[in-house]
Amino acid sequence: MGRRVVVIGSQWGDEGKGKITDYLAEKAEVVVRTQGGNNAGHTIIFNNRKFALHLIPSGIFNPNIINIMANGMVINPVALLEELKVLCSQGIEDYKLFISNRAHVVMPYHIDLDDLYEELKKDHPVGTTKRGIGPAYMDKTARIGIRISDLIHPESLYQRLETSLNFNNMILKANNRRTYDIQELYEEYLKIGEVIKSYVTDTSVLLNKLIDEDKNILFEGAQGSMLCLDHGTYPYVTSSSPTAASVPLNAGISSEHITDVIGVTKAYTTRVGEGVFPSEFEDEIAKQIREVGKEYGTTTKRPRRIGWLDMVVLKHVKRINGMKHLSVMLLDVLTGIKEIKICVSYILDGKEIDYIPADYFEYQRCIPKYITLPGWEEDISKTQRFSDLPTNCKNYLNKIEEILDINVTILSVGPDRLQTVTLKNIF
Ligand code: GDP
Ligand code: IMO
Ligand code: MG
């Protein structure tokens, strides 16, 4: 029977979802992105070549795979065409790509509004990627958004733009920002519609057909569950839900079709942007991790904040996603660190807790309680079998499995596709 596997980011993003999706795609026939936009940055490395994807699903490198950008995404079509151009310049020209006619469009004014809203938050900005993601989702829920379908229906586009600009130009003008001319946008986006038309379809119909045909399907998460609008560290989150529960809605399939949920976690933790991060630390070891792990954002190049692995976070994420498998990434980055810490609970106002407080100030007051495990010195970057790992490395992984009550299914010991160890096949 075909498997339908959801790949979930289990922390605050950049866990290595792109690498694992590309790796698992070897056995898949379909790869689907269901939410977010070009705030995501997924790095994929194979055959000594490096690719950075922002909107396009990570199955794009295999000409036999059907890649779908589903209805829950917000798509900047200018950025999409640029991404396709870059891929083309890297020799990736033969692919199958479909875009949902119900996905929303990130318009240029959304990018200006993203900047403006961050400014209006004064001392408490979210630290967004400034890609217009939040304002595009705001328009979607306010029912003033523009959808991919509108780009190929001139009458709809004009009417949708009129409504959207009535709101958005007013906000921009009141804040002394540039406003947008409807005619100019109308003409420009109709042209874009012409260019992308051949990719556009009802992807829910397509996906259900592929499910009926029993295909192996991968759903590639963007962002991490701790950036979830509902279950993350609100308000320091993104504007969509990167959880398994969001997949059926954002792809237009029944929830009963999901067969597996695999969480992707770093062997430590990183975060970009603002917001609470209890296990964060900044010392020589953090610097070492940042340099060895090349912890600078794929999208914005910002240095990532570094922390120890946080099991309270992973338990929360396992619960909200129903994670049955875990993929542990960047294990090689911990090589050479004498003592490795794992956060096992928090101390909140003198009391030990093992959940994430909803109240932001309470979460900020949480002090991590750590256990310390001995590290390893051996180079593990060429390891192909779990049994070949140094004992202390195995103990570290066993401890994660024990605390989280989950099986580590995949291990990653380097950024390349080949630096991956499968402990249990999902497909
Ligand atoms: P994503 O957004 O979840 O797809 O992750 P990103 O691509 O933004 O960030 C993950 C980073 O870690 C990228 O630079 C990857 O090339 C790199 N990476 C992934 N797995 C490993 C690994 O096992 N070891 C090392 N050293 N780097 C890895
Ligand atoms: P991938 O898919 C890491 C963060 C931003 C900011 C917050 C809101 O590569 O894991 P937004 O632009 O979405 O309104 O920003 O979310 N963020 C990410 N952090 N990886 C990502 O994607 C992210 N996408 C958004 O840094 O803190
Ligand atoms: Mg990323």
Coordinates of C-alpha atoms in Angstrom, one line a residue, residues 38-269:
N38 CA 9.4 31.8 0.5
N39 CA 10.0 32.5 4.2
A40 CA 11.2 28.9 4.0
G41 CA 14.8 28.0 3.0
H42 CA 15.5 24.3 2.4
T43 CA 19.1 23.2 1.6
I44 CA 19.8 20.1 -0.5
I45 CA 23.2 18.8 -1.3
F46 CA 24.1 15.9 -3.5
N47 CA 26.8 15.1 -6.1
N48 CA 28.9 18.0 -4.8
R49 CA 26.1 20.4 -5.7
K50 CA 24.1 22.7 -3.4
F51 CA 20.6 23.9 -3.9
A52 CA 18.4 26.3 -1.9
L53 CA 14.7 25.9 -2.3
H54 CA 12.2 28.4 -0.9
L55 CA 8.9 27.7 -2.6
I56 CA 9.5 24.7 -4.8
P57 CA 9.1 21.2 -3.2
S58 CA 12.3 19.2 -2.7
G59 CA 11.2 16.5 -5.2
I60 CA 12.1 18.8 -8.1
F61 CA 15.5 17.1 -8.7
N62 CA 13.9 13.9 -9.8
P63 CA 12.1 14.2 -13.2
N64 CA 9.7 11.4 -12.3
I65 CA 8.4 13.0 -9.2
I66 CA 5.2 15.0 -9.2
N67 CA 5.8 18.2 -7.2
I68 CA 2.7 20.0 -5.9
M69 CA 2.4 23.5 -4.3
A70 CA -0.9 23.1 -2.6
N71 CA -3.7 25.4 -1.6
G72 CA -2.4 26.3 1.9
M73 CA 0.7 28.0 0.5
V74 CA 1.2 31.7 -0.1
I75 CA 3.1 32.1 -3.3
N76 CA 5.1 35.1 -4.5
P77 CA 5.0 34.3 -8.2
V78 CA 7.9 36.7 -9.0
A79 CA 10.0 34.8 -6.4
L80 CA 8.8 31.5 -7.9
L81 CA 9.9 32.4 -11.4
E82 CA 13.2 33.5 -10.1
E83 CA 13.6 30.2 -8.2
L84 CA 12.8 28.3 -11.4
K85 CA 15.3 30.4 -13.3
V86 CA 18.1 29.7 -10.7
L87 CA 17.3 26.0 -10.9
C88 CA 17.4 26.1 -14.7
S89 CA 20.8 27.8 -14.5
Q90 CA 21.9 24.9 -12.3
G91 CA 20.7 22.4 -14.9
I92 CA 17.4 21.5 -13.3
E93 CA 15.0 21.9 -16.3
D94 CA 13.2 18.5 -16.5
Y95 CA 10.5 18.4 -13.7
K96 CA 6.9 18.0 -13.0
L97 CA 5.4 20.9 -11.1
F98 CA 1.8 21.8 -10.3
I99 CA 0.5 24.9 -8.5
S100 CA -2.9 25.0 -6.7
N101 CA -5.4 27.5 -8.2
R102 CA -6.6 28.1 -4.6
A103 CA -3.2 29.1 -3.2
H104 CA -2.9 32.7 -2.2
V105 CA -0.6 35.2 -3.9
V106 CA 2.0 37.3 -2.0
M107 CA 1.8 40.7 -3.7
P108 CA 4.4 43.4 -3.5
Y109 CA 2.4 45.4 -1.1
H110 CA 2.4 42.5 1.3
I111 CA 6.2 42.9 1.5
D112 CA 5.9 46.6 2.3
L113 CA 3.2 45.8 4.9
D114 CA 5.4 43.1 6.5
D115 CA 8.0 45.8 7.0
L116 CA 5.5 48.3 8.3
Y117 CA 3.9 45.9 10.8
E118 CA 7.3 45.0 12.2
E119 CA 8.0 48.7 12.6
L120 CA 4.7 49.3 14.3
K121 CA 5.5 46.6 16.8
K122 CA 8.3 48.9 18.0
D123 CA 10.3 47.1 20.8
H124 CA 8.6 43.8 20.1
P125 CA 9.1 42.9 16.4
V126 CA 8.6 39.2 15.5
G127 CA 11.8 39.3 13.4
T128 CA 10.0 38.1 10.3
T129 CA 11.7 37.2 7.1
K130 CA 10.1 40.3 5.5
R131 CA 8.8 38.2 2.6
G132 CA 5.2 39.4 3.0
I133 CA 4.0 36.1 4.4
G134 CA 2.0 37.4 7.4
P135 CA 0.1 40.1 5.4
A136 CA -0.7 37.6 2.7
Y137 CA -2.3 35.3 5.2
M138 CA -4.0 38.3 6.8
D139 CA -5.6 39.1 3.5
K140 CA -6.6 35.5 3.0
T141 CA -8.5 35.4 6.4
A142 CA -9.9 38.9 5.9
R143 CA -11.3 37.6 2.5
I144 CA -9.5 40.3 0.6
G145 CA -6.7 38.1 -0.8
I146 CA -5.7 37.3 -4.4
R147 CA -5.5 33.7 -5.4
I148 CA -3.4 32.0 -8.1
S149 CA -6.7 31.4 -10.0
D150 CA -7.3 35.2 -10.2
L151 CA -4.1 35.6 -12.1
I152 CA -5.5 33.6 -15.0
H153 CA -9.0 35.1 -14.8
P154 CA -8.8 38.8 -15.8
E155 CA -12.2 39.8 -14.5
S156 CA -11.6 38.3 -11.1
L157 CA -8.1 39.7 -10.9
Y158 CA -9.4 43.3 -11.4
Q159 CA -12.1 42.9 -8.8
R160 CA -9.9 41.2 -6.3
L161 CA -7.2 43.9 -6.7
E162 CA -9.8 46.7 -6.3
T163 CA -10.9 45.2 -2.9
S164 CA -7.4 44.4 -1.7
L165 CA -6.0 47.8 -2.6
N166 CA -9.0 49.6 -1.0
F167 CA -7.7 48.2 2.3
N168 CA -4.0 48.0 1.8
N169 CA -3.4 51.3 0.1
M170 CA -5.3 53.0 2.9
I171 CA -3.0 51.4 5.5
L172 CA 0.2 52.2 3.5
K173 CA -0.9 55.8 2.8
A174 CA -1.7 56.4 6.5
N175 CA 1.8 55.4 7.3
N176 CA 3.5 57.5 4.6
R177 CA 4.4 54.4 2.6
R178 CA 4.2 54.1 -1.2
T179 CA 0.8 53.1 -2.5
Y180 CA 0.0 50.8 -5.5
D181 CA -1.7 51.6 -8.8
I182 CA -4.4 49.1 -9.7
Q183 CA -3.9 49.3 -13.4
E184 CA -0.1 48.7 -13.2
L185 CA -0.5 45.7 -10.9
Y186 CA -3.4 44.3 -13.0
E187 CA -1.3 44.4 -16.2
E188 CA 1.8 43.0 -14.5
Y189 CA 0.1 40.2 -12.7
L190 CA -2.0 39.2 -15.7
K191 CA 1.3 38.7 -17.6
I192 CA 2.7 36.6 -14.7
G193 CA -0.5 34.6 -14.9
E194 CA 0.2 33.8 -18.5
V195 CA 3.7 32.6 -17.6
I196 CA 2.6 30.3 -14.8
K197 CA -0.7 29.2 -16.3
S198 CA 0.6 25.8 -17.5
Y199 CA 1.5 24.8 -13.9
V200 CA -1.9 25.8 -12.4
T201 CA -4.5 23.2 -11.6
D202 CA -6.9 22.0 -8.9
T203 CA -4.2 20.2 -6.9
S204 CA -6.7 18.7 -4.5
V205 CA -8.3 16.8 -7.4
L206 CA -4.9 15.8 -8.7
L207 CA -3.7 14.6 -5.2
N208 CA -6.8 12.6 -4.5
K209 CA -6.3 10.9 -7.9
L210 CA -2.7 10.1 -7.0
I211 CA -3.9 8.7 -3.6
D212 CA -6.5 6.5 -5.5
E213 CA -3.6 5.2 -7.6
D214 CA -1.8 4.2 -4.4
K215 CA 1.3 6.5 -4.9
N216 CA 3.9 7.1 -2.2
I217 CA 3.5 10.7 -1.2
L218 CA 5.6 13.0 0.9
F219 CA 4.3 16.2 2.5
E220 CA 7.2 18.5 3.0
G221 CA 6.7 20.8 6.0
A222 CA 8.0 24.3 6.0
Q223 CA 9.0 26.1 9.2
G224 CA 8.9 24.2 12.5
S225 CA 6.0 23.3 14.9
M226 CA 7.2 25.8 17.5
L227 CA 6.5 28.5 14.9
C228 CA 2.9 27.3 14.5
L229 CA 0.3 30.0 14.7
D230 CA -1.7 28.0 17.2
H231 CA 0.8 25.8 19.1
G232 CA 4.0 27.8 18.8
T233 CA 5.5 30.5 20.9
Y234 CA 2.9 33.1 20.0
P235 CA 3.2 35.9 19.0
Y236 CA 6.8 35.0 17.9
V237 CA 5.5 32.6 15.2
T238 CA 4.8 32.4 11.6
S239 CA 1.3 32.9 10.1
S240 CA 0.4 29.4 9.2
S241 CA 0.4 26.0 10.9
P242 CA 3.4 23.7 10.1
T243 CA 1.7 20.7 11.8
A244 CA 0.6 17.4 10.5
A245 CA -3.0 18.4 11.3
S246 CA -2.8 21.2 8.9
V247 CA -1.8 19.0 6.0
P248 CA -5.3 17.6 5.0
L249 CA -6.8 21.1 5.0
N250 CA -3.9 22.7 3.2
A251 CA -3.8 20.0 0.6
G252 CA -7.5 19.2 0.1
I253 CA -7.3 15.5 1.2
S254 CA -9.0 13.5 4.0
S255 CA -7.0 13.2 7.2
E256 CA -7.5 9.4 7.1
H257 CA -5.0 9.3 4.1
I258 CA -2.0 10.3 6.3
T259 CA -0.1 7.1 7.2
D260 CA 3.1 8.4 8.9
V261 CA 4.4 11.5 10.6
I262 CA 8.1 11.9 10.9
G263 CA 9.6 14.7 13.0
V264 CA 12.9 16.2 12.0
T265 CA 15.1 17.6 14.8
K266 CA 18.6 18.9 15.0
A267 CA 20.8 17.1 17.6
Y268 CA 20.7 20.5 19.3
T269 CA 18.4 23.5 18.7

